[in-house]
CSV table of C-alpha atoms in Angstrom, one decimal:
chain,number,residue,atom,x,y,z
A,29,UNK,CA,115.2,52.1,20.6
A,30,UNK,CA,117.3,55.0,20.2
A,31,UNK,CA,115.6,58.0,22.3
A,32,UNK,CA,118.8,60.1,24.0
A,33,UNK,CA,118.7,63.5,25.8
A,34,UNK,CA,119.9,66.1,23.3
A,35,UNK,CA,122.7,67.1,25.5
A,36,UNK,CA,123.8,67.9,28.7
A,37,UNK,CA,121.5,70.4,31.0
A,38,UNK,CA,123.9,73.3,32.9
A,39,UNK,CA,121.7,75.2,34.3
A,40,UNK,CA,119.4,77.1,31.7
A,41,UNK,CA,122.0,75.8,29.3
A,42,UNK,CA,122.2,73.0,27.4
A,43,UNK,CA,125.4,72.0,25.7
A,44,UNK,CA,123.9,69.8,22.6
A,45,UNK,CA,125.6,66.3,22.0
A,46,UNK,CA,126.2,67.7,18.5
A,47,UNK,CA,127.8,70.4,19.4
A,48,UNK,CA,129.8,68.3,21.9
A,49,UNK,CA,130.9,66.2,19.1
A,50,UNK,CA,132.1,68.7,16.7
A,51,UNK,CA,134.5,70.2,19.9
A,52,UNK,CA,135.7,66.5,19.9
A,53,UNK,CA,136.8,66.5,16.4
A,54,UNK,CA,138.7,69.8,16.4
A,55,UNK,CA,140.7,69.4,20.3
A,56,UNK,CA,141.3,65.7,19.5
A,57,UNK,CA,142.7,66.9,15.7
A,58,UNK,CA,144.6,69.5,17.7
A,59,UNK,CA,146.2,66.7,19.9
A,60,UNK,CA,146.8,64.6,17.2
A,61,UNK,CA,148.2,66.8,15.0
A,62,UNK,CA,150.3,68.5,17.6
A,63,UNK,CA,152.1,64.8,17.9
A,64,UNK,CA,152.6,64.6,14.5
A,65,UNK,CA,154.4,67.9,14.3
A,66,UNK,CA,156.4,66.9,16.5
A,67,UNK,CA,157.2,63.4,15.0
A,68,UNK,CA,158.5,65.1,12.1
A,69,UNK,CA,160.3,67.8,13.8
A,70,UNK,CA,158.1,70.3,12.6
A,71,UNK,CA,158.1,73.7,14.7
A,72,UNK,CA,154.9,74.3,16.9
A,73,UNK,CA,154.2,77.7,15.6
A,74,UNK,CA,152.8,76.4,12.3
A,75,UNK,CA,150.2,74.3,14.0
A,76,UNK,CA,147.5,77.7,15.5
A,77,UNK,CA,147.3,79.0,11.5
A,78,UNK,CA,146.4,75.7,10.3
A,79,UNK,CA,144.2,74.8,13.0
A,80,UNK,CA,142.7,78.2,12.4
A,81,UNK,CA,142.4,77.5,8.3
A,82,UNK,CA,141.2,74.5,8.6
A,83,UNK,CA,138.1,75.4,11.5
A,84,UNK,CA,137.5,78.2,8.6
A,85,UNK,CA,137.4,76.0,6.0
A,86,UNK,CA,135.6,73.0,7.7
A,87,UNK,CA,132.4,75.2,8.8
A,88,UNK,CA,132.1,77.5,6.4
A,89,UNK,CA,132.4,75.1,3.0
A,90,UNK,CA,130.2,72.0,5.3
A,91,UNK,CA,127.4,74.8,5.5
A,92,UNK,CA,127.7,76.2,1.8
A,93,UNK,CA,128.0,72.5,0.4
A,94,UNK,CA,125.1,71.4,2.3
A,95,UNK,CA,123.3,74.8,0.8
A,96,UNK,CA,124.5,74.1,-2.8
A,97,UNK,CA,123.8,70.9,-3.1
A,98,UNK,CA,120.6,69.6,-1.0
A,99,UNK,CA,119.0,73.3,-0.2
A,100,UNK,CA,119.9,75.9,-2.6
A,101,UNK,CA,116.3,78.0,-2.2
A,102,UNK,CA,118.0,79.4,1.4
A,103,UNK,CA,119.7,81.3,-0.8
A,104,UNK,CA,116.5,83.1,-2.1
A,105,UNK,CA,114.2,82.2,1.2
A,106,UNK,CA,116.5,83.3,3.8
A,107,UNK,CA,119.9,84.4,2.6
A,108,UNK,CA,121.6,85.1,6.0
A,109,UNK,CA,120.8,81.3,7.3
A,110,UNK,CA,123.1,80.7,5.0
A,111,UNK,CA,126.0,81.9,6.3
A,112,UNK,CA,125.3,82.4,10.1
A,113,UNK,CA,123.7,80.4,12.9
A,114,UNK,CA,120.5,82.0,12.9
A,115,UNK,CA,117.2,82.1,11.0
A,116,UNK,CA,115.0,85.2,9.7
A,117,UNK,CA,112.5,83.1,8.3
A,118,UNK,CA,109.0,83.6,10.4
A,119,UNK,CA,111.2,85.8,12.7
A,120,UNK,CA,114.7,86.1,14.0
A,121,UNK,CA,115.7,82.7,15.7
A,122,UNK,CA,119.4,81.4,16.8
A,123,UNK,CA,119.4,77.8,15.3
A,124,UNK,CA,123.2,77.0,15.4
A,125,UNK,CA,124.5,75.2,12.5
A,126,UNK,CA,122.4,72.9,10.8
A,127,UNK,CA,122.7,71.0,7.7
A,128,UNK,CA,126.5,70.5,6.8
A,129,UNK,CA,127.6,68.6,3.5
A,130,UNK,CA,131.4,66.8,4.0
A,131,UNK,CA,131.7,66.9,0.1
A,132,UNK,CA,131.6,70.8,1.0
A,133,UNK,CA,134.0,71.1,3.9
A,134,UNK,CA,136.7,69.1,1.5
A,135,UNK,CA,136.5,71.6,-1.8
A,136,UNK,CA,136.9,74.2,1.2
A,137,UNK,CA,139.7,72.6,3.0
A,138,UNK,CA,141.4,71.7,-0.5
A,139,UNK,CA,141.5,76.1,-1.0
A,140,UNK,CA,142.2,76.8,2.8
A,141,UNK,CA,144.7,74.5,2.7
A,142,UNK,CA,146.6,75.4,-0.1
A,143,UNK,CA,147.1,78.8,1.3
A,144,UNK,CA,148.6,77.5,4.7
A,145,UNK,CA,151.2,75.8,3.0
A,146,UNK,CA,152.0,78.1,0.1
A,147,UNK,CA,152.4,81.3,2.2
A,148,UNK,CA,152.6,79.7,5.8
A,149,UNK,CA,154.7,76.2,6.6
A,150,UNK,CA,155.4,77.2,3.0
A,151,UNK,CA,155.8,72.9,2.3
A,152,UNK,CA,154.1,70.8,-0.3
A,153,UNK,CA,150.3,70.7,0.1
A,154,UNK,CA,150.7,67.3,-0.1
A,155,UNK,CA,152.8,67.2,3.3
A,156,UNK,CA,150.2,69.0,4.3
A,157,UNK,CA,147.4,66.8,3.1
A,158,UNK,CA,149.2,64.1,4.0
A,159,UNK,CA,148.8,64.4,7.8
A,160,UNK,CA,145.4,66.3,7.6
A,161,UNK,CA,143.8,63.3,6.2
A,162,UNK,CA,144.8,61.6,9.3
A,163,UNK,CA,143.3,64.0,11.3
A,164,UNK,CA,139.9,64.5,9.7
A,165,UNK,CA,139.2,60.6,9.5
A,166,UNK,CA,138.9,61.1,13.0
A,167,UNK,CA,136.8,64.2,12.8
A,168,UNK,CA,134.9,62.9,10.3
A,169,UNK,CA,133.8,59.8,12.8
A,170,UNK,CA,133.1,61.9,15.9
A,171,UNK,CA,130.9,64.1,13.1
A,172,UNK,CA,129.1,61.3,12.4
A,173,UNK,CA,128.1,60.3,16.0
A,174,UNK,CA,127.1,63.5,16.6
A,175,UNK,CA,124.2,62.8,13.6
A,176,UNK,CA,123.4,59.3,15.9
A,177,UNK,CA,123.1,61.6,18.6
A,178,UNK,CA,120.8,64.1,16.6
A,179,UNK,CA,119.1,61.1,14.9
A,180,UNK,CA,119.6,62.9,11.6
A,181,UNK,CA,120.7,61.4,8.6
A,182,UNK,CA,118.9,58.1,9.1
A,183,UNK,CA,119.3,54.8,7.0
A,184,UNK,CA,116.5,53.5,5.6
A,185,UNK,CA,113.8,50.7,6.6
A,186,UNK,CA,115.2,47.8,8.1
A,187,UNK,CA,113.6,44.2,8.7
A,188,UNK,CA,112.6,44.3,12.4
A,189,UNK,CA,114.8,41.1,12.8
A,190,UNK,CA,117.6,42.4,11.7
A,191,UNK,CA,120.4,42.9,14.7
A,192,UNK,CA,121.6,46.3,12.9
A,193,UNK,CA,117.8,47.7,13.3
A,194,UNK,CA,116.9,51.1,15.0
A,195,UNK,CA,114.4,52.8,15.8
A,196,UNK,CA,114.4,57.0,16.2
A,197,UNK,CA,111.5,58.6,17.4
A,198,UNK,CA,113.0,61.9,17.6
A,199,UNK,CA,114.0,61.6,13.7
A,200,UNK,CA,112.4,64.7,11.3
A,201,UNK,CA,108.9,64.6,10.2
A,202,UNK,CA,110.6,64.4,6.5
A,203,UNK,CA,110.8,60.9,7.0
A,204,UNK,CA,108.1,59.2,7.8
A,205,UNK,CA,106.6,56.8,10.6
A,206,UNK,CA,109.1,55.8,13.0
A,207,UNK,CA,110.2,52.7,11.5
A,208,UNK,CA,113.3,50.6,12.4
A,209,UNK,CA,115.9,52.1,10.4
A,210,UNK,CA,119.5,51.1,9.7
A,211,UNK,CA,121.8,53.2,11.7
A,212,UNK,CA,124.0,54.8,8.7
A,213,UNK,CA,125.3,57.0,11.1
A,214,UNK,CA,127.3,54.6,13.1
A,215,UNK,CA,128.4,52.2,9.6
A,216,UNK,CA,130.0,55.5,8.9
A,217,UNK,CA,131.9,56.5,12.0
A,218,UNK,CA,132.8,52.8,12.2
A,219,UNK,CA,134.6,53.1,9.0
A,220,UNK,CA,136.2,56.6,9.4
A,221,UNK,CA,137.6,55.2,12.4
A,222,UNK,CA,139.2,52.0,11.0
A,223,UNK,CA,140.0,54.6,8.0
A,224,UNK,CA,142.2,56.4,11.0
A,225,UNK,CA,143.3,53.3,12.2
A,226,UNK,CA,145.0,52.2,8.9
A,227,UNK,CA,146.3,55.8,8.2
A,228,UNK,CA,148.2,56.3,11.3
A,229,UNK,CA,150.0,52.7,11.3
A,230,UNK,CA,151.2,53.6,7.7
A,231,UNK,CA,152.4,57.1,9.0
A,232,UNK,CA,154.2,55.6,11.7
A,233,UNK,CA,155.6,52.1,10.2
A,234,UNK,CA,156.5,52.8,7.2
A,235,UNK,CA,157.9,55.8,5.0
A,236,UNK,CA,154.9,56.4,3.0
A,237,UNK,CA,155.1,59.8,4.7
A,238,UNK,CA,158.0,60.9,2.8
A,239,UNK,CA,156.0,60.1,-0.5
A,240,UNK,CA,153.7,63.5,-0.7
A,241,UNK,CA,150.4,62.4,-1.7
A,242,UNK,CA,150.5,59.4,-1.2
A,243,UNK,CA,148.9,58.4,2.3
A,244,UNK,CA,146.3,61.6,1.0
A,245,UNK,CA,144.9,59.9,-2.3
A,246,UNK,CA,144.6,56.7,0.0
A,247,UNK,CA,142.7,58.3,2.3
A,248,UNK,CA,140.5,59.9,-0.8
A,249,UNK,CA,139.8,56.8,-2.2
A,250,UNK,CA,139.1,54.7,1.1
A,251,UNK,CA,136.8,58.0,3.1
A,252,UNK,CA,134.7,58.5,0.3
A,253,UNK,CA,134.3,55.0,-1.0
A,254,UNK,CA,132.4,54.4,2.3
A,255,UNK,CA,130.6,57.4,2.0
A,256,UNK,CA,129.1,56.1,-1.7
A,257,UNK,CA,128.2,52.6,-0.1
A,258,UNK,CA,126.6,53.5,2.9
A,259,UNK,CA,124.6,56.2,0.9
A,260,UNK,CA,122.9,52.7,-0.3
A,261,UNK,CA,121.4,52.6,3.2
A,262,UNK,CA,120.7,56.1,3.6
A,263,UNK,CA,117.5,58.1,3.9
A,264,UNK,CA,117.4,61.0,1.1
A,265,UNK,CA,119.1,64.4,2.3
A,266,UNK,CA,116.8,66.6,1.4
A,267,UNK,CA,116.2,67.2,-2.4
A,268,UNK,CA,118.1,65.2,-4.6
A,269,UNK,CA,118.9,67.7,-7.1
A,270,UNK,CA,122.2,65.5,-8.8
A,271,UNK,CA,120.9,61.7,-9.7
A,272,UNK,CA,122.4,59.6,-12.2
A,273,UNK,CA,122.1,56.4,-12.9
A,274,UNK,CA,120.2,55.6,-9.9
A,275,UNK,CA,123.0,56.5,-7.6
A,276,UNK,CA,121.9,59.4,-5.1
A,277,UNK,CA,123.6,63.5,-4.9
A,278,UNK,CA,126.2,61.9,-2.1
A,279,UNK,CA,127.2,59.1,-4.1
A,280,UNK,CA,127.5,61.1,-7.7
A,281,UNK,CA,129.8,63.7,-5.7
A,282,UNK,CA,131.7,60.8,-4.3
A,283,UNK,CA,133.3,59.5,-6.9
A,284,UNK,CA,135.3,62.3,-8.4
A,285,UNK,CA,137.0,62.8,-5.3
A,286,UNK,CA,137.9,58.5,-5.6
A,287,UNK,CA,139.2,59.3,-9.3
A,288,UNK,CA,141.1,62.2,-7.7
A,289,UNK,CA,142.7,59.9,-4.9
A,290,UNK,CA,143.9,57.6,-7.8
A,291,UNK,CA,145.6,59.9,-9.7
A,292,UNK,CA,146.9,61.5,-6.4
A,293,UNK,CA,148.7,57.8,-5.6
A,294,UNK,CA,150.1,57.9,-8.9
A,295,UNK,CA,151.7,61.2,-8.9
A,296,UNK,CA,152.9,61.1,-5.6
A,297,UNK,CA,155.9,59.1,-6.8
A,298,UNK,CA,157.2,62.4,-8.1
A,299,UNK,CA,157.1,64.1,-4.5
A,300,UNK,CA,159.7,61.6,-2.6
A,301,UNK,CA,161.6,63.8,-0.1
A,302,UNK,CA,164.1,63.2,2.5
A,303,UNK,CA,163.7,62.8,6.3
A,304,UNK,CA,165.9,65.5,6.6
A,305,UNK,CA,163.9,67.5,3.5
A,306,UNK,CA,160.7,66.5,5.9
A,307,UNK,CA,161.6,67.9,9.1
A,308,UNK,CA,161.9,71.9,7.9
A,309,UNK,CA,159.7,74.4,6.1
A,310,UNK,CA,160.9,74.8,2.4
């Protein structure tokens, strides 16, 4: 039984877990990231814009992806829900962010990204990539728990016998009776953080760092190839507007961004710097 609190009570406040989890992502990628600058010799004053860029580009594309791809009728029913926390539908309401789609934040990201390092750290985007990917399989975990938390995004029926079986009582009326569910959630953060795991063992043992792209088409092919097989145990996210083949919106979108992580790797071997190219701005 999976029945939490949805966050922590201060006063007439409540800090949701969500929310909680989403400050986890961003001051732990801060930390991390300001280590890895500092690995590669990189000066600190780069790291504020790109934390900056990538905060824009992480909320802003999650909540337009999710809006494109599962609920485009906001557009038309309540147009400024779109964009900011609130909702004028049946009256003005502050809802916070709700409904985010990764395959959104990462076209965003991609754009925001490219900017940073074009006209800021002026370097590669693939340096760049390089170390973000680190950083957002992290995020992308602590994202993930914050959906347990909010027992959203819920896996589908699971045989009551089974040791992986859940049940959510607080889940949306969209699906169902409270049944025990997989929890797809936590298969996910599970392999985000392994994803992590791996990424920051090759950045720091070997000198796949100095091969831009490389350690950033792995980490394409690996993140989203456990997004498309966990989707298998996944509930529907609201309409599924983009089916093919029997494989679901998340899972179609998927795969692109594995062909793109393959053709990444194989590029990358035209992007070998130096330690000492590695360690300033171009």
């Amino acid at each position: 039984m999976w029945d939490p609190s949805k966050g922590i009570h201060i006063g007439s406040f409540t800090l949701h877990f969500y929310s909680l989890m989403f400050v986890f992502a961003f001051g732990f990628g801060y930390i991390l990231m300001t280590r890895i600058f500092k690995i590669d010799h990189v000066n600190q004053k780069y790291l504020e814009p790109l934390f900056t860029w990538t905060l824009i580009g992480t909320i802003l594309g999650a909540r337009l992806g999710h809006v494109i791809f599962y609920q485009p009728e906001l557009f038309k029913e309540d147009f400024w829900s779109v964009f900011l926390p609130i909702s004028t539908k049946n009256g003005f309401k502050f809802t916070g962010f709700s409904g985010l789609a990764s395959h959104g934040a990462t076209i965003a990201l991609i754009f925001t990204t490219l900017y940073y390092s074009f006209k800021i750290i002026r370097k590669n985007p693939f340096w760049v990539y390089d170390r973000l990917g680190i950083v957002v399989a992290l995020g992308g975990a602590f994202v993930r728990m914050g959906n347990f938390f909010n027992s959203e995004i819920v896996g589908k029926p699971a045989d009551p016998n089974s040791p992986f079986a859940l049940l959510f009582p607080q889940q949306s009326s969209e699906y169902g009776l409270t049944v025990p569910r997989y929890p797809s959630q936590l298969f996910e953060a599970v392999g985000y953080v392994l994803l992590f795991i791996l990424l920051w063992i090759l950045y720091r043992k070997t000198d796949k760092k100095y091969q831009q792209g490389w350690l950033f088409g792995l980490f394409f092919i690996i993140l989203w190839a456990i997004r498309f097989f966990v989707e298998f145990l996944k509930e529907p996210q609201g309409d599924e507007f983009i089916q093919i083949g029997g494989l679901n919106t998340g899972q179609v979108l998927s795969i692109p961004f594995m062909i793109a992580g393959v053709v990444i790797m194989i590029v990358s071997k035209k992007f070998k710097i130096t330690q000492a190219e590695n360690e300033k701005p171009e």
